[in-house]
Coordinates of N, CA and C in Angstrom, one line a residue:
M1 N 0.8 -1.2 0.0 CA 0.0 0.0 0.0 C 0.9 1.3 0.0
G2 N 2.0 1.2 0.6 CA 2.9 2.4 0.7 C 3.4 2.7 -0.7
K3 N 3.7 1.7 -1.5 CA 4.2 2.0 -2.9 C 3.1 2.6 -3.7
A4 N 1.9 2.1 -3.6 CA 0.8 2.6 -4.4 C 0.6 4.1 -4.0
L5 N 0.6 4.4 -2.7 CA 0.4 5.8 -2.3 C 1.5 6.7 -2.9
M6 N 2.8 6.2 -2.8 CA 3.9 7.0 -3.3 C 3.7 7.3 -4.8
I7 N 3.4 6.2 -5.5 CA 3.2 6.3 -7.0 C 2.1 7.3 -7.3
G8 N 1.0 7.2 -6.5 CA -0.2 8.1 -6.7 C 0.2 9.5 -6.5
L9 N 1.0 9.8 -5.4 CA 1.4 11.1 -5.1 C 2.3 11.7 -6.2
L10 N 3.3 10.8 -6.7 CA 4.2 11.2 -7.7 C 3.4 11.5 -9.0
F11 N 2.5 10.7 -9.4 CA 1.8 10.9 -10.6 C 0.9 12.1 -10.5
G12 N 0.3 12.3 -9.4 CA -0.6 13.5 -9.2 C 0.3 14.8 -9.2
G13 N 1.5 14.7 -8.6 CA 2.4 15.9 -8.7 C 2.8 16.2 -10.1
L14 N 3.0 15.2 -10.9 CA 3.4 15.4 -12.3 C 2.3 16.0 -13.1
L15 N 1.1 15.6 -12.8 CA -0.1 16.2 -13.4 C -0.2 17.7 -13.1
L16 N 0.0 18.0 -11.8 CA -0.1 19.4 -11.4 C 1.0 20.2 -12.0
A17 N 2.2 19.7 -12.1 CA 3.3 20.4 -12.7 C 3.0 20.7 -14.2
G18 N 2.3 19.8 -14.8 CA 2.0 20.0 -16.3 C 1.0 21.0 -16.5
C19 N 0.3 21.5 -15.5 CA -0.8 22.5 -15.7 C -0.3 23.9 -15.9
T20 N 0.9 24.2 -15.6 CA 1.4 25.5 -15.8 C 1.6 25.9 -17.2
T21 N 1.2 27.1 -17.6 CA 1.2 27.5 -19.0 C 2.5 28.3 -19.2
P22 N 3.4 27.8 -20.1 CA 4.6 28.6 -20.4 C 4.3 29.9 -20.9
V23 N 5.2 30.9 -20.6 CA 5.0 32.2 -21.1 C 5.5 32.3 -22.5
S24 N 4.7 32.9 -23.4 CA 5.1 32.9 -24.8 C 6.3 33.9 -25.0
P25 N 7.1 33.7 -26.0 CA 8.2 34.7 -26.2 C 7.8 36.1 -26.4
A26 N 6.7 36.3 -27.1 CA 6.2 37.6 -27.4 C 5.7 38.3 -26.1
R27 N 5.1 37.5 -25.2 CA 4.6 38.1 -23.9 C 5.8 38.5 -23.1
Q28 N 6.8 37.6 -23.1 CA 8.0 37.9 -22.3 C 8.7 39.2 -22.8
V29 N 8.8 39.4 -24.1 CA 9.4 40.6 -24.7 C 8.6 41.8 -24.2
W30 N 7.3 41.7 -24.3 CA 6.4 42.8 -23.9 C 6.7 43.2 -22.4
C31 N 6.8 42.2 -21.6 CA 7.0 42.4 -20.1 C 8.4 43.0 -19.9
D32 N 9.4 42.6 -20.7 CA 10.7 43.1 -20.5 C 10.9 44.5 -20.9
H33 N 10.0 45.0 -21.9 CA 10.2 46.3 -22.4 C 9.2 47.3 -22.0
N34 N 8.3 46.9 -21.1 CA 7.3 47.8 -20.6 C 7.3 47.9 -19.0
Q35 N 6.7 48.9 -18.5 CA 6.6 49.1 -17.0 C 5.3 49.8 -16.8
P36 N 4.8 49.6 -15.5 CA 3.5 50.2 -15.2 C 3.5 51.8 -15.4
R37 N 2.3 52.3 -15.9 CA 2.1 53.7 -16.0 C 1.5 54.2 -14.7
R38 N 2.1 55.1 -14.0 CA 1.6 55.7 -12.8 C 1.6 57.2 -12.9
P39 N 0.6 57.7 -13.6 CA 0.5 59.2 -13.7 C 0.2 59.8 -12.3
S40 N 0.6 61.1 -12.1 CA 0.3 61.8 -10.9 C -1.2 62.1 -10.8
A41 N -1.6 62.5 -9.7 CA -3.0 62.9 -9.5 C -3.4 64.1 -10.4
V42 N -2.5 65.0 -10.5 CA -2.8 66.2 -11.4 C -2.9 65.7 -12.8
V43 N -2.1 64.8 -13.3 CA -2.2 64.3 -14.7 C -3.5 63.6 -14.9
V44 N -3.8 62.7 -13.9 CA -5.1 61.9 -14.0 C -6.3 62.9 -14.0
A45 N -6.3 63.9 -13.3 CA -7.4 64.9 -13.3 C -7.6 65.5 -14.6
A46 N -6.5 65.7 -15.4 CA -6.6 66.3 -16.7 C -6.8 65.4 -17.8
M47 N -6.8 64.1 -17.6 CA -6.9 63.1 -18.6 C -8.4 62.9 -19.0
T48 N -8.6 62.6 -20.3 CA -10.0 62.3 -20.8 C -10.3 60.9 -20.4
R49 N -11.6 60.6 -20.5 CA -12.1 59.2 -20.2 C -11.4 58.2 -21.1
P50 N -11.2 58.4 -22.5 CA -10.5 57.4 -23.3 C -9.0 57.2 -22.9
E51 N -8.4 58.3 -22.4 CA -7.0 58.2 -22.0 C -6.9 57.4 -20.7
L52 N -7.9 57.6 -19.8 CA -7.9 56.9 -18.5 C -8.2 55.4 -18.8
D53 N -9.1 55.1 -19.7 CA -9.4 53.7 -20.1 C -8.2 53.0 -20.7
E54 N -7.4 53.8 -21.5 CA -6.2 53.2 -22.2 C -5.1 52.9 -21.1
V55 N -4.9 53.8 -20.2 CA -3.9 53.5 -19.1 C -4.4 52.4 -18.2
N56 N -5.7 52.3 -17.9 CA -6.1 51.2 -17.1 C -6.0 49.9 -17.9
A57 N -6.3 49.8 -19.2 CA -6.2 48.6 -19.9 C -4.7 48.2 -20.0
Y58 N -3.8 49.1 -20.2 CA -2.4 48.8 -20.3 C -1.9 48.3 -19.0
N59 N -2.3 48.9 -17.9 CA -1.8 48.4 -16.6 C -2.5 47.0 -16.2
G60 N -3.7 46.8 -16.7 CA -4.4 45.6 -16.5 C -3.7 44.4 -17.2
K61 N -3.3 44.7 -18.5 CA -2.5 43.8 -19.3 C -1.2 43.4 -18.6
G62 N -0.5 44.4 -18.0 CA 0.7 44.2 -17.3 C 0.5 43.4 -16.1
A63 N -0.6 43.6 -15.4 CA -0.9 42.8 -14.2 C -1.2 41.3 -14.5
R64 N -1.9 41.1 -15.6 CA -2.2 39.7 -16.0 C -1.0 39.0 -16.6
W65 N -0.2 39.7 -17.5 CA 0.9 39.1 -18.2 C 2.2 39.0 -17.4
C66 N 2.4 40.1 -16.6 CA 3.7 40.3 -16.0 C 3.7 40.2 -14.5
G67 N 2.5 40.2 -13.9 CA 2.4 40.2 -12.4 C 2.6 41.5 -11.8
W68 N 2.4 42.6 -12.5 CA 2.5 43.9 -11.9 C 1.5 44.0 -10.7
R69 N 1.9 44.8 -9.7 CA 1.0 45.0 -8.6 C 0.7 46.5 -8.6
P70 N -0.5 46.8 -8.1 CA -0.9 48.2 -8.0 C -0.1 49.0 -7.0

């Protein structure tokens, strides 16, 4: 029974290890060449709604792809 449990744990670990999605080269290049946009409060107050949406979309992409934190 001990061997069966060990084999089951090993096989289950291999399945979990296979679930990670490798980062595509294009995504890695994007992350390497970009950084979060953090405009000041004065700049944000002067931005139009489309500009704010673009900055938020850009930072959201960076959070999903590169793990950026707010």
